[in-house]
mmCIF file of C-alpha atoms in Angstrom:
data_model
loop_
_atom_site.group_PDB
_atom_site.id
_atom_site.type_symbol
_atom_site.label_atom_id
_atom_site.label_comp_id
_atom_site.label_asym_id
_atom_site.label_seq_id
_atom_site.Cartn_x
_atom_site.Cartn_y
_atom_site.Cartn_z
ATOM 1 C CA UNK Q 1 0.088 27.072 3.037
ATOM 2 C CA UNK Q 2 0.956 23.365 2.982
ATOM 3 C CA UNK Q 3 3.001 21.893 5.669
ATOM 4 C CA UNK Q 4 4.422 18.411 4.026
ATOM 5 C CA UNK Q 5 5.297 15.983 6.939
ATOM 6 C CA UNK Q 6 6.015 11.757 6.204
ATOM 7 C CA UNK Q 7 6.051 9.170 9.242
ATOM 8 C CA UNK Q 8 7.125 5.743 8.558
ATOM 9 C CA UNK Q 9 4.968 3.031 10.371
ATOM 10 C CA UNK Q 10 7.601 1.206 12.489
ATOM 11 C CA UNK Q 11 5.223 0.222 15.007
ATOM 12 C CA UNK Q 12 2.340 -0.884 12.424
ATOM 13 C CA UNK Q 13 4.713 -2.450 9.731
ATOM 14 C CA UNK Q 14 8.350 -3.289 10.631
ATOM 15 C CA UNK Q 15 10.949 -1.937 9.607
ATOM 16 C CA UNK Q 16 12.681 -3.597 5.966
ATOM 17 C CA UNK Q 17 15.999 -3.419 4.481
ATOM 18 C CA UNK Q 18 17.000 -0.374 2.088
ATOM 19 C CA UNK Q 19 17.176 -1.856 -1.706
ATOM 20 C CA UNK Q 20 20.686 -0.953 -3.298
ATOM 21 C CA UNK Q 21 18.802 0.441 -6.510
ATOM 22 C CA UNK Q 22 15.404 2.043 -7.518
ATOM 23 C CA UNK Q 23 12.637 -0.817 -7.870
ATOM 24 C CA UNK Q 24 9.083 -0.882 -9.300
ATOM 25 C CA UNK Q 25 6.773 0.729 -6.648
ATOM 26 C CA UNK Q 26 3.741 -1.735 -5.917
ATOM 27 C CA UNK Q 27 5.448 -4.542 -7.561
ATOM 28 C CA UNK Q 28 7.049 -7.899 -5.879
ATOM 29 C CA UNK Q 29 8.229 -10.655 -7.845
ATOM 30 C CA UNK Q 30 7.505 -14.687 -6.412
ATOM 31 C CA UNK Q 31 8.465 -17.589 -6.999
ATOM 32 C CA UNK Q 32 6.489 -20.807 -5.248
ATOM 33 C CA UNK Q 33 8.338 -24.126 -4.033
ATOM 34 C CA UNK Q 34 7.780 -26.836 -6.799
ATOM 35 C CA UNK Q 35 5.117 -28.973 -6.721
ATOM 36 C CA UNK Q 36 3.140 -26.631 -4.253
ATOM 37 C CA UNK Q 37 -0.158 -26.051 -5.383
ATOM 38 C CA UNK Q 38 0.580 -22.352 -6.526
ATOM 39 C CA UNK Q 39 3.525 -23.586 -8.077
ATOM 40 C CA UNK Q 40 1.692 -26.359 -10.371
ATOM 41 C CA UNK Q 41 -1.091 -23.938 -10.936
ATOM 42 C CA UNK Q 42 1.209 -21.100 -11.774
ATOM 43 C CA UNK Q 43 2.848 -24.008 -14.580
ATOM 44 C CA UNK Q 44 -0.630 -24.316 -15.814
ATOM 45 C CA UNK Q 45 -1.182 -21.681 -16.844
ATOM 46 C CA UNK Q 46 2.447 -20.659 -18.024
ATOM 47 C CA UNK Q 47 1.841 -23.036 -20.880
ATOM 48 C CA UNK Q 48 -1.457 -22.075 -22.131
ATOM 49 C CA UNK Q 49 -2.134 -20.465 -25.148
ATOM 50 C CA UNK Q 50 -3.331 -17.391 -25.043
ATOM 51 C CA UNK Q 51 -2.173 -17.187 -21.340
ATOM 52 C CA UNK Q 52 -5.508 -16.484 -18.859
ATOM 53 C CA UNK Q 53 -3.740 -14.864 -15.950
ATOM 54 C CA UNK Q 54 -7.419 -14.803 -14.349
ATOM 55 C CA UNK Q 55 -6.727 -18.240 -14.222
ATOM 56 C CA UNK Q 56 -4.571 -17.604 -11.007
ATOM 57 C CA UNK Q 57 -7.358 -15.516 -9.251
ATOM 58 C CA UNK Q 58 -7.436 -18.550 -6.664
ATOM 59 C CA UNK Q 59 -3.928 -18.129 -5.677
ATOM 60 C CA UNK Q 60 -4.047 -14.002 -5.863
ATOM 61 C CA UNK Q 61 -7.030 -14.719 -3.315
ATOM 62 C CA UNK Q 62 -5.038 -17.155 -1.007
ATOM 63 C CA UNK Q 63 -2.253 -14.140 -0.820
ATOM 64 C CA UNK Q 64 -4.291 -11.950 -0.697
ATOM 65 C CA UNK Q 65 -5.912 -13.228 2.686
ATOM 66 C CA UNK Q 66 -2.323 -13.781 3.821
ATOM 67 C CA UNK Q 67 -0.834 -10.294 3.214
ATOM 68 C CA UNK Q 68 -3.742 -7.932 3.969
ATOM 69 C CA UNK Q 69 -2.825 -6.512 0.709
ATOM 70 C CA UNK Q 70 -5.028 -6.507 -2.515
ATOM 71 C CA UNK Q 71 -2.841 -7.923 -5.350
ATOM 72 C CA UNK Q 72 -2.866 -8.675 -8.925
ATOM 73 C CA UNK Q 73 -1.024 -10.501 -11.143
ATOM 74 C CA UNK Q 74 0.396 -8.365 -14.509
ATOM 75 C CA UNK Q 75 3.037 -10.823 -15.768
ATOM 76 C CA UNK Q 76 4.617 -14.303 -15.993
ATOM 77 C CA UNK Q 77 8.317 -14.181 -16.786
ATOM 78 C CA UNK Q 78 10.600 -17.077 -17.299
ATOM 79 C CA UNK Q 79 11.715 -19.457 -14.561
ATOM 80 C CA UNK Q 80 7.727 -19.259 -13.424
ATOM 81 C CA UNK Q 81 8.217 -15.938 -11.027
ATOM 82 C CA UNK Q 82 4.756 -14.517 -11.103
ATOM 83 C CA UNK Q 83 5.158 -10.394 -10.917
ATOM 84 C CA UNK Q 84 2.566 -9.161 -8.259
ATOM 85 C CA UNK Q 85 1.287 -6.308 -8.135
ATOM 86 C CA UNK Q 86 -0.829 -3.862 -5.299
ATOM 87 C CA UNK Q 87 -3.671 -2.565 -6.461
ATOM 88 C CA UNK Q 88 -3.233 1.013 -5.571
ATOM 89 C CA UNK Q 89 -7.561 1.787 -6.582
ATOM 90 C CA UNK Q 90 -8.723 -0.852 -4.389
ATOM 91 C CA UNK Q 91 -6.046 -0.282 -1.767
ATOM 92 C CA UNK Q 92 -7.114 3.703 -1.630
ATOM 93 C CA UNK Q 93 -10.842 2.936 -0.731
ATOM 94 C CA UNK Q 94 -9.945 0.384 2.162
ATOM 95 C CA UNK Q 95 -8.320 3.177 3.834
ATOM 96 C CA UNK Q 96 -10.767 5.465 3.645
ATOM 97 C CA UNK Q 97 -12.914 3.024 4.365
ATOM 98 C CA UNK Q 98 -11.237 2.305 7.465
ATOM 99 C CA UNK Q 99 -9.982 6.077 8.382
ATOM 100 C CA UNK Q 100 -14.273 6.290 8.304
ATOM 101 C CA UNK Q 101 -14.742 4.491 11.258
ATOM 102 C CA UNK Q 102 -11.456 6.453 13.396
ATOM 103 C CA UNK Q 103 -12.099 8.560 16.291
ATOM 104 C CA UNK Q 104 -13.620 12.175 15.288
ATOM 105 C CA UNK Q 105 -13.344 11.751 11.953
ATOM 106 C CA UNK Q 106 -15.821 13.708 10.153
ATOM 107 C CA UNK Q 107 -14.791 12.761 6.931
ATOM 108 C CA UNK Q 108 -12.412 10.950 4.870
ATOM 109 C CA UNK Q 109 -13.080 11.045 0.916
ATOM 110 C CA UNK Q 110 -10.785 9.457 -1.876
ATOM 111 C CA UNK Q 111 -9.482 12.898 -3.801
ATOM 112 C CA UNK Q 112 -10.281 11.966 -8.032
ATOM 113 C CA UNK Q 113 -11.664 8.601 -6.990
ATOM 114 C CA UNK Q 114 -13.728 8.624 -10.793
ATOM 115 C CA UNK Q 115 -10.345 9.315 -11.944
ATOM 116 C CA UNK Q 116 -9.050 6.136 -14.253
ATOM 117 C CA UNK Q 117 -4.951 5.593 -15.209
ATOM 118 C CA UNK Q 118 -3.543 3.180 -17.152
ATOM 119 C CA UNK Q 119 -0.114 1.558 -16.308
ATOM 120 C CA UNK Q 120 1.481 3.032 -13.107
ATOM 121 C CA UNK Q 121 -0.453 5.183 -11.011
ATOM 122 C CA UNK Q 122 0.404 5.935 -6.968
ATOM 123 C CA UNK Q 123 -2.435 5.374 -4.755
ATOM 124 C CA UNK Q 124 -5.194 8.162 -5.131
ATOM 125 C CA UNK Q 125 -4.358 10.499 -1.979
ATOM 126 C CA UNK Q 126 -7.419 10.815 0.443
ATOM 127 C CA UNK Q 127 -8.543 14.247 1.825
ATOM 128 C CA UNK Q 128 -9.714 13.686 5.569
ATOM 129 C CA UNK Q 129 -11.262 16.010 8.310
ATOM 130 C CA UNK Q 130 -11.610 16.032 12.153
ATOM 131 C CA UNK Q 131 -14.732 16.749 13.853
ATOM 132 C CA UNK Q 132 -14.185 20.141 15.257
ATOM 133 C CA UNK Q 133 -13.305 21.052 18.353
ATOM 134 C CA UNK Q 134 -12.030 18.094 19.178
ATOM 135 C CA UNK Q 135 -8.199 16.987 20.112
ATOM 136 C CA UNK Q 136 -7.304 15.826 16.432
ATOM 137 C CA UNK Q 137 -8.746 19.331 15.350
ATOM 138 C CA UNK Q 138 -7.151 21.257 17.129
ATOM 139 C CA UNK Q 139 -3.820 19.501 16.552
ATOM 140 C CA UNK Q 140 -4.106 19.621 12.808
ATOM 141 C CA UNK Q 141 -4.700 23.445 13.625
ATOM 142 C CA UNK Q 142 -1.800 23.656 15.709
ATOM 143 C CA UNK Q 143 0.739 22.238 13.112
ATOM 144 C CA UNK Q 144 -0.295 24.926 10.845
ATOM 145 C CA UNK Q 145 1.068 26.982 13.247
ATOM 146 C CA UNK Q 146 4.311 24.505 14.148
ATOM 147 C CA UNK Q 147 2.880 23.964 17.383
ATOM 148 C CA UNK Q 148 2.097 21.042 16.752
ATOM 149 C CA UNK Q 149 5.025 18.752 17.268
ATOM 150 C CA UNK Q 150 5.072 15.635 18.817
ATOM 151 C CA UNK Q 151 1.159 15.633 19.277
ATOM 152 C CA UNK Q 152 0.687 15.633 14.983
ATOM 153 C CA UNK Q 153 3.442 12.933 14.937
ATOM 154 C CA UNK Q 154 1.453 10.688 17.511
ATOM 155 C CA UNK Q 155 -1.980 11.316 15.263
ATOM 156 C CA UNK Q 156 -0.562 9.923 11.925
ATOM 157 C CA UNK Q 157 0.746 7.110 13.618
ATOM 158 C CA UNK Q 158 -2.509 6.101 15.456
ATOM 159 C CA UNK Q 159 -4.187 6.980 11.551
ATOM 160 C CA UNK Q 160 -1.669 4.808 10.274
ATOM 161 C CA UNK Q 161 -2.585 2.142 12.568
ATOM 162 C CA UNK Q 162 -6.046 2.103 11.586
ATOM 163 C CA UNK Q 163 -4.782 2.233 7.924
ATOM 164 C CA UNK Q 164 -3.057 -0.826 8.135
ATOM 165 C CA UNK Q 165 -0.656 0.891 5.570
ATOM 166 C CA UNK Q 166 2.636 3.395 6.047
ATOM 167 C CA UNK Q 167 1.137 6.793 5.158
ATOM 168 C CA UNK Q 168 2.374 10.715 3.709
ATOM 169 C CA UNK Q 169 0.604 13.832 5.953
ATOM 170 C CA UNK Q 170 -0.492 16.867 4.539
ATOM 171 C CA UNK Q 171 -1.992 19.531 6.301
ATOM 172 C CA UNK Q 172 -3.752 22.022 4.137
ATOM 173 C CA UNK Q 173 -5.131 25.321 5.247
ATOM 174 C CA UNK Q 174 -8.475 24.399 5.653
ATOM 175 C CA UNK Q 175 -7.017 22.857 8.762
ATOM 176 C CA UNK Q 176 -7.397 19.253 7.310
ATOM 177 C CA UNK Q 177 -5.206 16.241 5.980
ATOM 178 C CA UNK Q 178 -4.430 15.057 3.098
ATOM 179 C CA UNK Q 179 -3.290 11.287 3.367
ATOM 180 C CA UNK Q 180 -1.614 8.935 0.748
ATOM 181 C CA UNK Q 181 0.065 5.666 1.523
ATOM 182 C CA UNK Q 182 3.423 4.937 0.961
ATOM 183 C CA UNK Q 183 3.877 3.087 -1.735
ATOM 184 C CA UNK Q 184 7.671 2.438 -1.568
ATOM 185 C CA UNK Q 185 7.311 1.334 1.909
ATOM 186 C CA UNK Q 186 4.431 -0.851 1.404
ATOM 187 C CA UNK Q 187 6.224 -2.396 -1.430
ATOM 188 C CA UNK Q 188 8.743 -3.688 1.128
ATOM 189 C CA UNK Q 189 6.528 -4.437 3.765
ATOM 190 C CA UNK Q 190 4.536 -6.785 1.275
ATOM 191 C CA UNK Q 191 8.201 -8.028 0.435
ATOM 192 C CA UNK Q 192 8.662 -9.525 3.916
ATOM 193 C CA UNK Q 193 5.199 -10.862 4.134
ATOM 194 C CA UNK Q 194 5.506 -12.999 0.925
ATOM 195 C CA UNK Q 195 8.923 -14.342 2.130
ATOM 196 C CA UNK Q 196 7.592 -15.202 5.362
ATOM 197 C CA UNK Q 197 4.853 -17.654 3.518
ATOM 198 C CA UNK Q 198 5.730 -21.385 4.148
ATOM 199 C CA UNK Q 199 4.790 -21.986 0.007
ATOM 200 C CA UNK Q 200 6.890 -18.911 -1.559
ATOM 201 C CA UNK Q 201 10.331 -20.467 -2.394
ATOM 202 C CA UNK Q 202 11.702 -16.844 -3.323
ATOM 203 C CA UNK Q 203 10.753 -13.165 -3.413
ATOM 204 C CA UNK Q 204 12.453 -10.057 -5.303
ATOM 205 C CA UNK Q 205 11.774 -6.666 -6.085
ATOM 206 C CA UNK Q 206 11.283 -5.525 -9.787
ATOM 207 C CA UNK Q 207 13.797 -3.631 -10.969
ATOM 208 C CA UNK Q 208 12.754 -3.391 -14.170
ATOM 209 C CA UNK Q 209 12.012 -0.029 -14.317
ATOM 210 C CA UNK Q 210 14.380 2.975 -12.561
ATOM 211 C CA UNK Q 211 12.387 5.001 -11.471
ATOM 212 C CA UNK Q 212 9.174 7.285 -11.322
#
């Protein structure tokens, strides 16, 4: 029995606009104001042959620190927007990493974390367990029996507040979860927080791709 339940994380992440059409997930297009440092760096390397995009770890980092959000850069396109993107591998581990240190948790393990992709790939979901016994037990246990209500509603919000990220909630029979963030929501959320940066002239969503 698997009981599928999603909670978006007003409280953690604000709420963003719908997009008219399918976008990219993970991916947010930028474009700095001229003669910012990112911008002249982001020229730099635009007109080197072959292009380094290593070359713009430094500003990845500087974005990086000012999202929360680990990022990479997979393209230069014309007009010098830079194509972020998250990176869904490292992004997976910080959550566990963080879900490690919640409140009776007895254990929260990346699912296929040896697992490689190329291209696309959502972030790795991440199986998680309760100390038993305790209230998060027993309301995990509860849902599988839709008692659960309101009480499993409040626990993946608090779990997405120590996530730092919107997350999906599965409850599986073994009377644990089964987490993965939400990528599409996330996407949007990192959206706002580039457009909110005093140095980004302009932000859009990728819509190069329809869907997934």
């Amino acid at each position: 029995m698997m009981v599928l339940l999603t909670i978006t994380a007003v409280t953690v992440l604000g709420t963003s606009p719908t997009p008219s059409a399918n976008f990219v997930r993970g991916e947010v297009m930028v474009k700095f104001v001229p003669g910012s440092e990112a911008a002249m760096r982001v020229r730099e390397v635009s007109q080197q042959a072959p292009l380094r995009l290593e070359a713009l770890e430094p500003v990845v980092e500087q974005l990086e620190a000012r999202t929360g959000l680990p990022l990479t850069v997979t393209q230069l396109t014309s007009g010098d927007w830079v194509v972020l993107k998250i990176d869904a591998e490292f992004l997976s581990r910080g959550v566990a990493d963080r879900l490690r240190g919640y409140q009776n948790v007895a254990q929260a393990e990346v699912i296929g974390e040896e697992r490689q992709y190329i291209g696309y790939s959502a972030p790795k979901k991440i199986a998680v367990t309760f100390v038993p016994g305790t209230l998060e037990a027993r309301t995990v246990s509860e849902t599988l029996t839709d008692k659960g209500g309101t009480n499993f509603s409040n626990l993946v919000s608090r779990l997405q507040q120590r996530a730092a990220s919107p997350l999906k909630a599965e409850v599986t029979e073994q009377q644990g979860l089964v987490l993965q963030v939400d990528l599409k929501a996330l996407t949007l959320t990192l959206q706002d927080r580039l457009q909110s940066l005093p140095f980004i002239e302009s932000t859009q969503l990728n819509h190069v791709m329809t869907a997934f």
